[in-house]
Coordinates of C-alpha atoms in Angstrom, one line a residue:
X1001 CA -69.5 -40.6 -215.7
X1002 CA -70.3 -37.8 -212.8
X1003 CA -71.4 -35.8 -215.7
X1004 CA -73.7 -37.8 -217.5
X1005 CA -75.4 -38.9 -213.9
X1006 CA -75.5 -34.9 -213.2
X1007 CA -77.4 -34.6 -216.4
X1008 CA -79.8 -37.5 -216.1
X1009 CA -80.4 -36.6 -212.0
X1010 CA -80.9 -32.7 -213.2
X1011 CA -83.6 -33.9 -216.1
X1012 CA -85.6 -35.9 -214.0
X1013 CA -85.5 -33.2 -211.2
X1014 CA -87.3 -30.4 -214.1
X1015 CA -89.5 -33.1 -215.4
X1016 CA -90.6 -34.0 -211.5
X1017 CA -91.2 -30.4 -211.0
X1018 CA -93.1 -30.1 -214.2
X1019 CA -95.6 -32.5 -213.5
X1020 CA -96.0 -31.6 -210.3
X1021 CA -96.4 -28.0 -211.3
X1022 CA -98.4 -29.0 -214.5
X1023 CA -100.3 -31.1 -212.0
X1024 CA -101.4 -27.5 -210.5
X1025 CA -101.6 -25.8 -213.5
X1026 CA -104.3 -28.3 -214.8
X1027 CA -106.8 -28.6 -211.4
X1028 CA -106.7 -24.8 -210.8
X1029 CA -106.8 -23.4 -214.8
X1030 CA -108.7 -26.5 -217.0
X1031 CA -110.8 -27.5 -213.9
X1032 CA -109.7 -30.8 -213.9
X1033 CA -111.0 -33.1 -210.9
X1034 CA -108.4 -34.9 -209.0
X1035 CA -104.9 -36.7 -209.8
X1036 CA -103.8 -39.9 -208.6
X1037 CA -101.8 -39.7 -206.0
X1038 CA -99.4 -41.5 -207.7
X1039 CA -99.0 -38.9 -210.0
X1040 CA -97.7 -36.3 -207.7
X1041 CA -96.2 -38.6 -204.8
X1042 CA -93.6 -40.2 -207.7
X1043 CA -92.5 -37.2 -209.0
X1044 CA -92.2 -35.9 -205.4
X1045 CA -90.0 -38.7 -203.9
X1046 CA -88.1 -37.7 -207.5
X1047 CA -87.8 -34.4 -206.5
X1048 CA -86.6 -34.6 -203.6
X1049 CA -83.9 -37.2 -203.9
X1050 CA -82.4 -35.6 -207.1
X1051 CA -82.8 -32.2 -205.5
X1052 CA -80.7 -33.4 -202.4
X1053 CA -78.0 -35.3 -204.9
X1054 CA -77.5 -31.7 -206.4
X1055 CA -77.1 -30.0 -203.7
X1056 CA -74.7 -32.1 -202.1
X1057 CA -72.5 -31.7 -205.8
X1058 CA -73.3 -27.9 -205.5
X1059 CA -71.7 -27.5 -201.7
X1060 CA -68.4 -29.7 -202.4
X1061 CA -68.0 -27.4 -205.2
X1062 CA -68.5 -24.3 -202.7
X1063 CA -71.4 -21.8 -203.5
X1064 CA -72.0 -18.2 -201.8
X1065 CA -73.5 -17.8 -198.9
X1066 CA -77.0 -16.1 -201.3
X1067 CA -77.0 -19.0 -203.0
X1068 CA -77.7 -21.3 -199.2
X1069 CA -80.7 -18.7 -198.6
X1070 CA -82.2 -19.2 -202.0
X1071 CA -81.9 -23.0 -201.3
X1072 CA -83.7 -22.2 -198.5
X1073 CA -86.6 -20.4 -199.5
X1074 CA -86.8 -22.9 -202.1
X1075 CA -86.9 -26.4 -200.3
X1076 CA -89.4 -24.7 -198.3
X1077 CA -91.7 -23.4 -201.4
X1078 CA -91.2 -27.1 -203.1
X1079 CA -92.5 -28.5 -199.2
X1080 CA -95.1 -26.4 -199.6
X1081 CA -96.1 -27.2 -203.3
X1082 CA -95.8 -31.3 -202.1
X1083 CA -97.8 -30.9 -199.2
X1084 CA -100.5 -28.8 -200.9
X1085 CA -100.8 -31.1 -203.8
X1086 CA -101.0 -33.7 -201.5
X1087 CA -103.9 -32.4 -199.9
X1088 CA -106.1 -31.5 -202.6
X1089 CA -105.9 -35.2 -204.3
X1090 CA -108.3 -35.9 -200.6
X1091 CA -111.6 -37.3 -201.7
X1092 CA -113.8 -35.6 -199.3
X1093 CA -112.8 -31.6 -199.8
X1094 CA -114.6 -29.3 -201.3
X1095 CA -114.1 -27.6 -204.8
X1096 CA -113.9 -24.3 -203.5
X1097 CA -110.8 -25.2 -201.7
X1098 CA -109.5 -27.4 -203.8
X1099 CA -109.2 -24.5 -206.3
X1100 CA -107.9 -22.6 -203.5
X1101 CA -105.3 -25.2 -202.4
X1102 CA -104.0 -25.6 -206.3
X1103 CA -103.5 -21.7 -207.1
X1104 CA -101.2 -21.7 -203.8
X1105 CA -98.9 -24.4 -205.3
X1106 CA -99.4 -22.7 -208.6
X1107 CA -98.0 -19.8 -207.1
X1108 CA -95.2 -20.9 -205.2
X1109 CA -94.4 -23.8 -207.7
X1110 CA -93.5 -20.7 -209.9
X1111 CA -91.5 -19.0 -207.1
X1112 CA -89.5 -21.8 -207.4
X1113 CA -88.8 -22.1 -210.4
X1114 CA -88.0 -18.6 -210.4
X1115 CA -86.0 -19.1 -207.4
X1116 CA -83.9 -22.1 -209.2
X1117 CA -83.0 -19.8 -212.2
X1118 CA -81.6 -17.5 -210.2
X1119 CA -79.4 -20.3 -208.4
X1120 CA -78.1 -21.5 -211.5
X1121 CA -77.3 -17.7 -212.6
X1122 CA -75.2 -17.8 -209.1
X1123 CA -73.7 -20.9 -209.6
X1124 CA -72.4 -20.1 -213.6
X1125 CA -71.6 -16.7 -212.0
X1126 CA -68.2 -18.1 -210.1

């Protein structure tokens, strides 16, 4: 049963980041207006709650001491992402940053994923 949950709490973790990345991908590249918030706060409470159920399954299994720092860097990069995305769905702000807002969580949305790659290369590594 633990690893059928794993699997359905790891899915909905990539498809939260997806959309929220997508989300990024479509107001800074196509030129899109704004998103619901809906559409990024969902996928964001998503995130985060699978994101903490792995990580609680990945330290009782006992990682290396890299793989804690990329955590790091990579809760704070997702923060980042959230909050950003968050604040370009605002009604009143201007285009110009608006673009500029999206190509930062664009940017570090890919660090991310990036950065979760290589903690699953450290985890299948033990």
């Amino acid at each position: 049963m633990d690893e059928i949950l794993g699997i359905v709490f790891r899915a909905a973790h990539i498809v939260s980041a997806a959309v929220i990345v997508g989300a990024a991908f479509y107001l800074r590249i196509v030129g899109g207006g704004r998103a619901p918030v809906s559409y990024i706060a969902v996928p964001a409470a998503v995130l985060v709650a699978t994101g903490f159920w792995q990580f609680v399954q990945a330290t009782g299994q006992g990682v290396e001491k890299y793989w804690h720092m990329a955590f790091g860097a990579k809760f704070l990069l997702a923060l980042h992402v959230i909050a950003v995305m968050l604040l370009a769905q605002k009604t009143n702000i201007e285009h110009v940053k608006r673009d500029r807002l999206t190509l930062s969580a664009l940017v570090s949305g890919s660090a991310v994923i990036v950065i979760a790659v290589a903690m699953a290369a450290m985890r299948v590594g033990r």
